[in-house]
Coordinates of C-alpha atoms in Angstrom, one line a residue:
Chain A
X72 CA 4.6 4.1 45.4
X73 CA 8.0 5.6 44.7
X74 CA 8.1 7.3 48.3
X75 CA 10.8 5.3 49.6
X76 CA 13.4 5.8 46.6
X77 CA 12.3 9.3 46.8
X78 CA 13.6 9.4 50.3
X79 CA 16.5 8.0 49.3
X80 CA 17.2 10.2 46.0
X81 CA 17.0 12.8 48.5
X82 CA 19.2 11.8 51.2
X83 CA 21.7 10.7 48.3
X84 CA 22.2 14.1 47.1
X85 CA 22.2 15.3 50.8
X86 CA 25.2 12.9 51.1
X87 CA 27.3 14.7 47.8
X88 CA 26.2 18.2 49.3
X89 CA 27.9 17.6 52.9
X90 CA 30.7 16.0 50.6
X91 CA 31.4 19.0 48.7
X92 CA 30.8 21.1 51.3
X93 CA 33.0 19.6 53.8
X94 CA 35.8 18.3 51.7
X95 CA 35.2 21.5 49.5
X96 CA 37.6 23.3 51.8
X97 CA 39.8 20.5 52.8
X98 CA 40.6 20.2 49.0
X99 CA 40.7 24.1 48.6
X100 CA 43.7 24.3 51.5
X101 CA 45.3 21.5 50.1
X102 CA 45.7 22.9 46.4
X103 CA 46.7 26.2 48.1
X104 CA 49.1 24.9 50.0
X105 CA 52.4 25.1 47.1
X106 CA 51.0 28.6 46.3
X107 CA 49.4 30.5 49.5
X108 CA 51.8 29.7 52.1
X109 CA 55.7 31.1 51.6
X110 CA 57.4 29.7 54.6
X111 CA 57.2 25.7 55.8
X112 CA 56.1 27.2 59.2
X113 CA 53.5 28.8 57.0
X114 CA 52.3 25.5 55.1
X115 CA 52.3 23.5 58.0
X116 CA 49.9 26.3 59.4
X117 CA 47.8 25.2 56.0
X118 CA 48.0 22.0 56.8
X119 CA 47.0 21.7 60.8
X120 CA 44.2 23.9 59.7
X121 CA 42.4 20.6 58.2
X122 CA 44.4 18.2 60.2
X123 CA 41.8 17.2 62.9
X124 CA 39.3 16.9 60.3
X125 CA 40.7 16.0 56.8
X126 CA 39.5 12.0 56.9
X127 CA 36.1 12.4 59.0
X128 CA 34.6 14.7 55.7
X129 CA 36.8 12.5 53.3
X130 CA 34.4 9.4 54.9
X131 CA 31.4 11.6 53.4
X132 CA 32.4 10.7 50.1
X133 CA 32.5 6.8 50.9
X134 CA 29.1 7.3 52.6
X135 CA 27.6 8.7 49.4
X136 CA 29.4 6.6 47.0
X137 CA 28.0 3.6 48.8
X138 CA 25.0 4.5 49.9
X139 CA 24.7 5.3 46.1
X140 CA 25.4 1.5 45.7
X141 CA 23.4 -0.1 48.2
X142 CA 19.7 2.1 47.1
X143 CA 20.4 2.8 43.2
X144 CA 22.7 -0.5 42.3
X145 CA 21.7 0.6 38.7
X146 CA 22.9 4.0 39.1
X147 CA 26.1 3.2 40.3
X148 CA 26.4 0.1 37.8
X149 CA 25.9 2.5 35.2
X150 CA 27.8 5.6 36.3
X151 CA 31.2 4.1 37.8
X152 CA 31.5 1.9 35.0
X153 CA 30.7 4.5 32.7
X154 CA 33.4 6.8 34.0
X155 CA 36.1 3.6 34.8
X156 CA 39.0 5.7 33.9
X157 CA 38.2 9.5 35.3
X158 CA 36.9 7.5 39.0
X159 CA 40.5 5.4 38.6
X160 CA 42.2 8.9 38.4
X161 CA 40.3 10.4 41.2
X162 CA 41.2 7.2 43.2
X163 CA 44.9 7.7 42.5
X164 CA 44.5 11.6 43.8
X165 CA 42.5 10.4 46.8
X166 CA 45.6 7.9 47.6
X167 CA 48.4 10.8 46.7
X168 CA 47.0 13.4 49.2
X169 CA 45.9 11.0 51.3
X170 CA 50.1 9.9 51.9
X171 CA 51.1 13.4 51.6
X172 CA 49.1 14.6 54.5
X173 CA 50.8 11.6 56.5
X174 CA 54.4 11.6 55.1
X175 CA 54.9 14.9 54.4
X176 CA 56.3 15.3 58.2
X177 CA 58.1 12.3 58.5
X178 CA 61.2 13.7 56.2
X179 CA 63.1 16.4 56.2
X180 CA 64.9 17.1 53.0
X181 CA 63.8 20.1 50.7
X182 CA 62.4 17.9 47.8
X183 CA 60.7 15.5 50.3
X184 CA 58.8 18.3 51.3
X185 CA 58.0 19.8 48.4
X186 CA 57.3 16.7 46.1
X187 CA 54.5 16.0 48.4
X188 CA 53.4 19.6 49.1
X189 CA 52.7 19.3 45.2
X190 CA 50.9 15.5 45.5
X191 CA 48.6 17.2 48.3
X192 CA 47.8 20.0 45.8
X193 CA 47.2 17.6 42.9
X194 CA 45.5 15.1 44.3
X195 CA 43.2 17.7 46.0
X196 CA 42.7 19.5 42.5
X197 CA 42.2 16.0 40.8
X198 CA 39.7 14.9 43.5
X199 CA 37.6 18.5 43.4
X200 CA 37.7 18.1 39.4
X201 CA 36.4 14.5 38.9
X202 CA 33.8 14.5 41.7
X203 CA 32.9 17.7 40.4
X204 CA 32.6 16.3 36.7
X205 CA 30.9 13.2 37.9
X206 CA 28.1 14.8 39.6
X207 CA 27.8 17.2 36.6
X208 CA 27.2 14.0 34.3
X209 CA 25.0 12.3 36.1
X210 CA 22.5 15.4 35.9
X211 CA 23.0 15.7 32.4
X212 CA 23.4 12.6 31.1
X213 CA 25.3 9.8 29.2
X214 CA 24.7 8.2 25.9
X215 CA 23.2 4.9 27.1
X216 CA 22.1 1.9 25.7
X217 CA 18.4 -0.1 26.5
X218 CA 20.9 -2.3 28.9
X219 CA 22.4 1.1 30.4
X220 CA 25.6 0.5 29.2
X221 CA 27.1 3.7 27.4
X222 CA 28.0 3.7 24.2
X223 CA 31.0 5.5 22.5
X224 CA 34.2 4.0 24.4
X225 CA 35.8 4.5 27.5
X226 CA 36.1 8.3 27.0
X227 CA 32.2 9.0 25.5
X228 CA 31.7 10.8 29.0
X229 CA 33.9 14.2 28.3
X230 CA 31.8 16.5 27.3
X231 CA 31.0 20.3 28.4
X232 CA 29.1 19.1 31.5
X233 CA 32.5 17.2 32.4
X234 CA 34.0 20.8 31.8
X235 CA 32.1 23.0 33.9
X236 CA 31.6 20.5 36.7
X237 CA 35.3 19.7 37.0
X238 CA 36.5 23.1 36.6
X239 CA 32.9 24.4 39.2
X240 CA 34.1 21.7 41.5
X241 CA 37.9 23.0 41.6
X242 CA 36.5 26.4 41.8
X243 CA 34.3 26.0 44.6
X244 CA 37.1 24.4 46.3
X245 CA 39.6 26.7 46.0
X246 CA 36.9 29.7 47.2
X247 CA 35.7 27.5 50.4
X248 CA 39.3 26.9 51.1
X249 CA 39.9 30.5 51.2
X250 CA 36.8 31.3 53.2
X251 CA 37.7 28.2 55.8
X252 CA 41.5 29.8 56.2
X253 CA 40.0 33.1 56.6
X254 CA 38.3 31.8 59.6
X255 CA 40.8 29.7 60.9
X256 CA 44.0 31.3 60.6
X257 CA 45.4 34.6 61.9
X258 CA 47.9 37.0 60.5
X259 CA 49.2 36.8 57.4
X260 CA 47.7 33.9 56.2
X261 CA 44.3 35.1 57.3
X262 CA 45.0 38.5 55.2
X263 CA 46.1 36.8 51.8
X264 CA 42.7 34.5 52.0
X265 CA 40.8 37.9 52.4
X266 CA 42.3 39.4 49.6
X267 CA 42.4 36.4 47.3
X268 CA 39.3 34.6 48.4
X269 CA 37.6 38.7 47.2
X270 CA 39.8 38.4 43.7
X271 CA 38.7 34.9 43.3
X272 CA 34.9 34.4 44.5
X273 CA 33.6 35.5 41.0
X274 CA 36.1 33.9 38.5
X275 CA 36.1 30.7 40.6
X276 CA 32.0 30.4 40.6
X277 CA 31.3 30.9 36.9
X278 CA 31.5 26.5 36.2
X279 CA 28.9 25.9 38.9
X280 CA 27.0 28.5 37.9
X281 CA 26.5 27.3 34.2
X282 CA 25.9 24.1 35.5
X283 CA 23.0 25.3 38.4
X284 CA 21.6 27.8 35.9
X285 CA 21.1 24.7 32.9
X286 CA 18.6 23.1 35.4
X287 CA 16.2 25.7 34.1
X288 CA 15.8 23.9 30.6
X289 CA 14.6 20.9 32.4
X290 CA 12.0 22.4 35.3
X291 CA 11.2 26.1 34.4
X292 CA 10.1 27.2 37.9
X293 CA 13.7 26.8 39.3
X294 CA 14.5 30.0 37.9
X295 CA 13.5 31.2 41.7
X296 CA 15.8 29.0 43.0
X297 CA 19.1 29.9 40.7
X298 CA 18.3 33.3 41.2
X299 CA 18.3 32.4 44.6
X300 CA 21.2 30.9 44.5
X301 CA 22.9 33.4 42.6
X302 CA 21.5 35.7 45.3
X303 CA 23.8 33.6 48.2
X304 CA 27.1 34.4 46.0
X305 CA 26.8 37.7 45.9
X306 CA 25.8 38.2 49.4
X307 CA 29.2 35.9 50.3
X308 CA 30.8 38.5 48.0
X309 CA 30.1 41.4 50.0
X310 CA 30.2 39.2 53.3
X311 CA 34.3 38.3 52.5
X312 CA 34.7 42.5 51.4
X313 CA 33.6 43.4 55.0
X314 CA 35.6 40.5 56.5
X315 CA 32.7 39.1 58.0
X316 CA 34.1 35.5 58.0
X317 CA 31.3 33.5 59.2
X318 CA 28.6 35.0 57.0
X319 CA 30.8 34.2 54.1
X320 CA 31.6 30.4 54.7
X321 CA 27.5 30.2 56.2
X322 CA 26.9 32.0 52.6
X323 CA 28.8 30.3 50.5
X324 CA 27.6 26.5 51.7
X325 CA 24.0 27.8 51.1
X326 CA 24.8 29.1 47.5
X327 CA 25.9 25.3 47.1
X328 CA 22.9 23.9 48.8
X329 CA 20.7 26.4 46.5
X330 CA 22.8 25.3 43.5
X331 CA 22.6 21.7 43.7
X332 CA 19.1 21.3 44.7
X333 CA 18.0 23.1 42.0
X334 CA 20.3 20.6 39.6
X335 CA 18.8 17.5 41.4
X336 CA 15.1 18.7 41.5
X337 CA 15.8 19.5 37.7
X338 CA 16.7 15.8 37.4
X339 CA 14.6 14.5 39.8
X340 CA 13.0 11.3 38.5
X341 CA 15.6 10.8 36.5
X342 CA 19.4 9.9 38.1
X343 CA 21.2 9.4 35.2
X344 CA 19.3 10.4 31.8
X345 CA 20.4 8.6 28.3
X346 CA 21.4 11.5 25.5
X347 CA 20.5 8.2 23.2
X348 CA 16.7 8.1 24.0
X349 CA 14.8 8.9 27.3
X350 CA 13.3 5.5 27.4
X351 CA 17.3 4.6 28.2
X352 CA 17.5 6.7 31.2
X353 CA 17.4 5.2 34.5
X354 CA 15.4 7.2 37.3
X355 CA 14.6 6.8 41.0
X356 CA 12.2 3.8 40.3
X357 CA 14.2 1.9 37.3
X358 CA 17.4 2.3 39.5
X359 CA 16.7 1.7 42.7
X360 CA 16.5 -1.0 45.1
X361 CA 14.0 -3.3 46.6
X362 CA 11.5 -1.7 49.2
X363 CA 12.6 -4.6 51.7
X364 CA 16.4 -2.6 51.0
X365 CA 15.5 0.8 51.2
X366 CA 13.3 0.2 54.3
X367 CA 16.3 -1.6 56.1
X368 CA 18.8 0.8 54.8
X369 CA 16.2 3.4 56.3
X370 CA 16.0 2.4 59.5
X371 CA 20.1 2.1 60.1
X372 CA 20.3 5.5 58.5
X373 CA 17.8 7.2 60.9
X374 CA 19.5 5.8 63.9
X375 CA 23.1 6.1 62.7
X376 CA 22.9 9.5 61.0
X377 CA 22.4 11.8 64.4
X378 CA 25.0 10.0 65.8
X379 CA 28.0 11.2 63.1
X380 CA 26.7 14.1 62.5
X381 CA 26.2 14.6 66.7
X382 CA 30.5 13.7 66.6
X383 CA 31.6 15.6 64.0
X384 CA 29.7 18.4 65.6
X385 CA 31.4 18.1 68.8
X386 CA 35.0 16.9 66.7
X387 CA 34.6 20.4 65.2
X388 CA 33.7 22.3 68.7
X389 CA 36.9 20.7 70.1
X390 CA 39.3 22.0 67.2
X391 CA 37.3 25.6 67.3
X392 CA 39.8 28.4 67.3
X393 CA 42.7 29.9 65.1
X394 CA 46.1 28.3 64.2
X395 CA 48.9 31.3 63.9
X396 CA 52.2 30.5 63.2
X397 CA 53.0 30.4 67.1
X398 CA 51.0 27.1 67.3
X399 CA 53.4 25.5 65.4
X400 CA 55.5 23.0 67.2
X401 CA 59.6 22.6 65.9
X402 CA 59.2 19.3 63.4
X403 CA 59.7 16.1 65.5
X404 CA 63.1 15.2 63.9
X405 CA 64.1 10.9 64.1
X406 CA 67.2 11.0 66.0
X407 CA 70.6 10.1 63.8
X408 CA 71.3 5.8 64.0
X409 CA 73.3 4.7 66.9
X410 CA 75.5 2.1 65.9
X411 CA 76.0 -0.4 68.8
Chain B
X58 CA 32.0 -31.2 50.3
X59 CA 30.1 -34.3 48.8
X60 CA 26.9 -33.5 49.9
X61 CA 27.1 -30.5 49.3
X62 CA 27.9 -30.7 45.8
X63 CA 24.4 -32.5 44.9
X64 CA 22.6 -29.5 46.6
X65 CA 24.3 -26.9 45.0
X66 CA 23.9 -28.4 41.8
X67 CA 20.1 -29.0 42.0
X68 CA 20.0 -25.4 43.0
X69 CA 22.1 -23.4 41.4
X70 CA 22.5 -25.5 38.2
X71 CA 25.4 -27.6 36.8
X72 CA 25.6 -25.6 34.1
X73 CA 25.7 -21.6 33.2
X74 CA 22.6 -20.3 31.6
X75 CA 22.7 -19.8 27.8
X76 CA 22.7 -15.8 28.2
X77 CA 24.7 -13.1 26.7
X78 CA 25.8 -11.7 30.1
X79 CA 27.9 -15.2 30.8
X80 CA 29.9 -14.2 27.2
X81 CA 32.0 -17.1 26.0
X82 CA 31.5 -19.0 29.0
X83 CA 27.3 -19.4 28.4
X84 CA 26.8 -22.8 29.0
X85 CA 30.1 -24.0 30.8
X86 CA 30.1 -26.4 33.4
X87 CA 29.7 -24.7 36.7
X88 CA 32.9 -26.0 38.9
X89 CA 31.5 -25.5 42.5
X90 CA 34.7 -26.1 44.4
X91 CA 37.2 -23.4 45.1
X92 CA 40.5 -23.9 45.5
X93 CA 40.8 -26.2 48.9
X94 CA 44.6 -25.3 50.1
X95 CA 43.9 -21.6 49.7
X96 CA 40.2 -21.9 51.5
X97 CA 41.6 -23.9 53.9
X98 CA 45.3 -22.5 54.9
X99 CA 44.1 -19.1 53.8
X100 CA 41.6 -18.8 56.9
X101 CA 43.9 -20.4 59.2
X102 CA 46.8 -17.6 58.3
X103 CA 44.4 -14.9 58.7
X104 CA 43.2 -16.0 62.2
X105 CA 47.0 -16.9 63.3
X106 CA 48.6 -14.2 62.3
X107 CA 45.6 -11.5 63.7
X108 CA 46.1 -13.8 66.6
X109 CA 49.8 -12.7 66.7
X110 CA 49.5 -8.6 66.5
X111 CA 46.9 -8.5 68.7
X112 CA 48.8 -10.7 71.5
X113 CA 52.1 -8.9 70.6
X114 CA 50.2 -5.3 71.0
X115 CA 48.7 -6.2 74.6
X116 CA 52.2 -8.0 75.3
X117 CA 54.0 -4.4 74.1
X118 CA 51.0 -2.2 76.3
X119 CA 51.9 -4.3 79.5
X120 CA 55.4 -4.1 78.7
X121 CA 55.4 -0.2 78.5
X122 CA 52.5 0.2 81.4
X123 CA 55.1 1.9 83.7
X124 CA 56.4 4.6 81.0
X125 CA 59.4 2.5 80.5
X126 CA 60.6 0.3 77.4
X127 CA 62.2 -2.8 77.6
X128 CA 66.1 -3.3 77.1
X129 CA 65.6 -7.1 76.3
X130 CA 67.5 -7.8 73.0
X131 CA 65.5 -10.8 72.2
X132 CA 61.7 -9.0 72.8
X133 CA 63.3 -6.3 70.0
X134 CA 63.6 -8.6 67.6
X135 CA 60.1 -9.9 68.3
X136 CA 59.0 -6.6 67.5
X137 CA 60.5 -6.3 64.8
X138 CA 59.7 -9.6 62.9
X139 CA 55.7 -9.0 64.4
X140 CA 55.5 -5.9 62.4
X141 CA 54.4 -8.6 59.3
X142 CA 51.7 -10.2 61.1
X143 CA 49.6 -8.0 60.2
X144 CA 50.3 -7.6 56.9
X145 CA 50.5 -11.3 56.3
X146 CA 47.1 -11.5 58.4
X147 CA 45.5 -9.0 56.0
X148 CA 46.8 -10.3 52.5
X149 CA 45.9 -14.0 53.6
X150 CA 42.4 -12.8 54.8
X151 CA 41.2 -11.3 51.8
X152 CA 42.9 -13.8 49.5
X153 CA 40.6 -16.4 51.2
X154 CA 37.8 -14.1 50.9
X155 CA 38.2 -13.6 47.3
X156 CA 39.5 -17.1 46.2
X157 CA 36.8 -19.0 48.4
X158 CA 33.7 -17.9 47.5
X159 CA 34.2 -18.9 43.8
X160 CA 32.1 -19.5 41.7
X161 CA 30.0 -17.1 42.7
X162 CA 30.7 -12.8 42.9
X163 CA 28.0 -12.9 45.3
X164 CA 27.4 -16.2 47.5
X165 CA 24.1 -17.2 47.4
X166 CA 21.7 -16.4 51.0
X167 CA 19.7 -19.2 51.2
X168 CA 18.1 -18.0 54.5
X169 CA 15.7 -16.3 51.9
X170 CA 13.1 -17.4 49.5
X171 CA 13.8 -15.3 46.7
X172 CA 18.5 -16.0 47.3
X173 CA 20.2 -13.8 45.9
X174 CA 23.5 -14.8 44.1
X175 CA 25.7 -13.6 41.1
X176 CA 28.1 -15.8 39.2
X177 CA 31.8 -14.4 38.7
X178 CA 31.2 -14.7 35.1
X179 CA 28.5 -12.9 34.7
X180 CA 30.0 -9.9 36.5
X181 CA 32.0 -8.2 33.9
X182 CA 30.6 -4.9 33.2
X183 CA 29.6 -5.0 29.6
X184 CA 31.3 -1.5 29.0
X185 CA 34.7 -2.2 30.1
X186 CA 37.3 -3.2 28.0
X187 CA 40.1 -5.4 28.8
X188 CA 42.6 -1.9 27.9
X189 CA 40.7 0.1 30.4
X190 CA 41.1 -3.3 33.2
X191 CA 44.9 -2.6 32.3
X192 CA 44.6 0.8 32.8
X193 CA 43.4 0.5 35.9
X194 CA 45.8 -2.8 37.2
X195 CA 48.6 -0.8 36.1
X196 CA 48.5 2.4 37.4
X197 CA 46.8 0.7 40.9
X198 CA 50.0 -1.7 41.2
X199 CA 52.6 0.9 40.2
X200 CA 51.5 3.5 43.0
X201 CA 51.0 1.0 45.3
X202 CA 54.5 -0.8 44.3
X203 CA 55.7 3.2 44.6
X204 CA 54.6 3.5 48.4
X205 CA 55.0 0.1 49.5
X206 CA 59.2 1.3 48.7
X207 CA 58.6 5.0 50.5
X208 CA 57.1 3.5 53.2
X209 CA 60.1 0.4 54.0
X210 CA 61.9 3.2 53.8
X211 CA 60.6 5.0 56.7
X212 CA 59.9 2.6 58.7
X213 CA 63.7 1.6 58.2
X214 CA 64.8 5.4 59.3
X215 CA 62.2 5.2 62.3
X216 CA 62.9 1.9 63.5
X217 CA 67.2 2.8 63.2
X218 CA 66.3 5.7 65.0
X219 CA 64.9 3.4 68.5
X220 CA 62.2 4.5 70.7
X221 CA 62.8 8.0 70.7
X222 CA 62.1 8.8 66.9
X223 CA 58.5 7.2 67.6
X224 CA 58.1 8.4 71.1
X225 CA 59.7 11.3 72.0
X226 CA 57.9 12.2 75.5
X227 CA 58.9 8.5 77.1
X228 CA 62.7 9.5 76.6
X229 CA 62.6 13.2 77.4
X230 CA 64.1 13.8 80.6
X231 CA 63.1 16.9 81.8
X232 CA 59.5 17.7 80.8
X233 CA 58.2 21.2 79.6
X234 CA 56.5 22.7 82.0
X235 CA 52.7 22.9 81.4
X236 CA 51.9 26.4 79.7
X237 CA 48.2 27.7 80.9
X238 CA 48.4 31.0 78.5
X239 CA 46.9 29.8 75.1
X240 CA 48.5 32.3 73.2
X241 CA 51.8 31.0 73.4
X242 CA 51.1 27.0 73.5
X243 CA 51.8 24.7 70.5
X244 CA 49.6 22.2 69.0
X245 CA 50.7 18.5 71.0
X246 CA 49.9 16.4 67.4
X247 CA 50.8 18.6 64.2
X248 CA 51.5 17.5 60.9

């Protein structure tokens, strides 16, 4: 019985959902932050707006990547080393933003400021693209050998689904971030997501879209759900034109919930098909893990997962409310060297 | 060490198997004993020097119990040098970690039947090529080389700038009053 990698198939792709949905708009504030914001009093608004919970979504992605690792060792094997140099990128944008967040306060020079105002807005952008592109390829596929090994060098992964994923995933972001300001900010700030997160919601879409609406070709039937999904976007379109902020961000999360289950049940058994031959392609029960594993890692999940999700729950409840420009404290400036 | 040896090699082998995924080294001679001085003095930094910044941190919470710092030339200095324990504490821990349990990637569990264990040499990725390898050791060791600079720095500016740069409310002397109305209060940590 393959009910147990099923389980964990599942709970995977769970995992990458609260990841993009979570980080999605921690990544979409960050790469607005050179471009949405005029003033520093206005940026820093930007930036408190994620600051309580920036690294508890960020933790999501470790979560997924490992429990990735520990049920579908194959998978990962396969995958990471497949996409070595895009996953080193995205590692070097998680460090950058990671550092700005922290040291962007801690100078006060013009060019401090700004050089890592623009590190927080790459790395976020870099970090929406390649997650974005990853989980787009590992739908579609890689040309693997019996050994699953690709074949074709250390750039054989770029390719259209790369395209649309990365570009989708930066999309996406930028959209939720809009949406999450919207509901987080007031005044100006809150206006200009409005208006731009209204210009934006359709341009921004059309890479996830593409890559949602190929799951067709590989399970007919999820027509329903695309259209379903498609459905959700248009709804958070006319949810964001009548400024009904909740209903938007509630929206727009289910369009990506829609979206990606109908990618993964198109998969779904494989986890990473071979362009080379099918018999290549690894899938829940060629990838996965021993039952003794899964039945371990089960257990710990089960008892664990209530738990995070139970604090971030209440780390979110805490931080509830809007940050206006008034919140704002004067930057904590280090006090000039006394020489003794 | 010595009778360990004999059991390792009747398990394990004394040799690598003949199999592509060992590469060039298929059919070396397994050398079952890491590097002594690094196993041994490596484990013994990493315990001392955790030691250290944890005594120094309790030592630095009962010091400042009352709201008050120290004036003691002699404990500053302490500080100041204790700030590498825990980098030294780190570095030595995970060279241990790495360096000791050679040969093997993954140690072997021989609390189970069917033990689990992986050879270093067999856990090159096939796909990866020594350019991509330097890709990655380059660009890892120049941002890290990058921020390791940015961040002396700071801590530099901070620690020139004594106990008020790092905490402001033990040195303020008149305290702002508490402000119930929520519209006009400010955030009390903001980036």
């Amino acid at each position: 019985m393959e009910i147990l990698a099923t389980i964990w198939f599942v709970l995977i792709i769970v995992l990458w959902t609260g990841y993009l949905f979570l980080d999605g708009f921690d990544l979409g504030v960050g790469m607005l932050m050179p471009v949405l914001s005029r003033t520093e009093r206005q940026k820093r608004v930007l930036l408190n707006t994620i600051g309580p919970t920036w690294d508890g979504n960020e933790v999501w992605l470790v979560t997924a990547a490992g429990a990735t690792f520990a049920a579908f060792p194959h998978w990962y094997a396969s995958l990471f080393s497949a996409l070595y140099i895009p996953l080193t990128l995205c590692l070097l944008a998680l460090i950058f933003r990671a550092v700005a967040i922290e040291y962007r306060g801690k100078g006060h020079s013009q060019a401090w400021k700004s050089f890592w105002t623009w590190a927080m807005a790459v790395g976020s952008a870099g970090i929406a693209f390649f997650i974005g592109a990853m989980l787009a390829i590992t739908s579609s596929g890689l040309p693997l050998n019996d050994n699953g090994d690709i074949v074709g060098g250390a750039f054989a992964w770029i390719g259209w689904p790369a395209v649309f994923g990365g570009l989708g995933g930066v999309g996406f972001a930028l959209v939720h971030g809009l949406i999450f300001l919207g509901l987080k900010t007031q005044g100006d700030i809150r206006d200009k997501s409005q208006r731009w997160a209204r210009r934006m919601l359709l341009p921004c879409s059309i890479g996830f879209l593409i890559w949602f609406g190929l799951s067709i070709t590989q399970r007919p039937w999820l027509i329903a759900v695309v259209v379903a999904a498609v459905i959700a976007l248009g709804a958070t379109y006319f949810a964001v034109r009548s400024g009904a902020e909740k209903a938007a961000f509630a929206l727009h999360g289910f369009y990506l919930v829609l979206g990606l289950f109908a990618v993964f049940a198109g998969a779904y058994p494989n986890v990473l098909p071979s362009t080379l031959d099918s018999a290549n392609s690894l899938t829940i029960a060629s990838a996965s893990s021993s039952d003794y594993t899964l039945t371990v890692m089960l257990v710990v999940t089960v008892i664990c997962l209530p738990i995070i999700i139970g604090y971030q729950i209440f780390s979110y409840r805490m931080f509830l409310g809007r940050i206006a420009e008034t919140h704002i404290p004067e930057a904590h400036r280090v006090p000039v060297a006394i020489r003794s | 060490m010595t009778t360990l040896l004999p059991d390792y090699q009747e398990k394990y082998g004394t040799h690598l198997p003949e199999d592509e995924r060992y590469g060039q080294h298929s059919g070396e001679k397994i050398d079952y004993q890491p590097i002594m001085i690094v196993t041994y003095w490596g484990f013994r930094l990493m315990i001392g020097f955790g030691m250290i910044a944890a005594g120094v941190s309790a030592l630095a919470l009962w010091l400042t119990r009352k709201g008050t710092v120290p004036a003691s030339a002699w404990l500053m200095r302490g500080a100041l040098v204790s700030i590498t324990a825990p980098f030294i504490a780190n570095s030595a821990g995970w060279i241990f970690t790495e360096m000791g349990r050679q040969p093997f990637v993954v140690a072997p569990n021989p609390a189970r039947q069917d033990a689990v264990y992986m050879f270093t040499q067999a856990a090159l990725s096939p796909q990866l090529t020594p350019a991509m390898l330097l890709f990655s050791l380059i660009s890892l060791s120049l941002v890290y080389g990058i921020l390791m600079v940015v961040e002396l720095r700071l801590l530099i500016v901070y620690i020139r700038g004594g106990v008020a740069s790092a905490m402001p409310e033990v040195t303020k002397t008149n305290h702002t009053p508490r402000i119930t109305n929520d519209e006009d209060d400010v955030l009390s940590f903001a980036y």
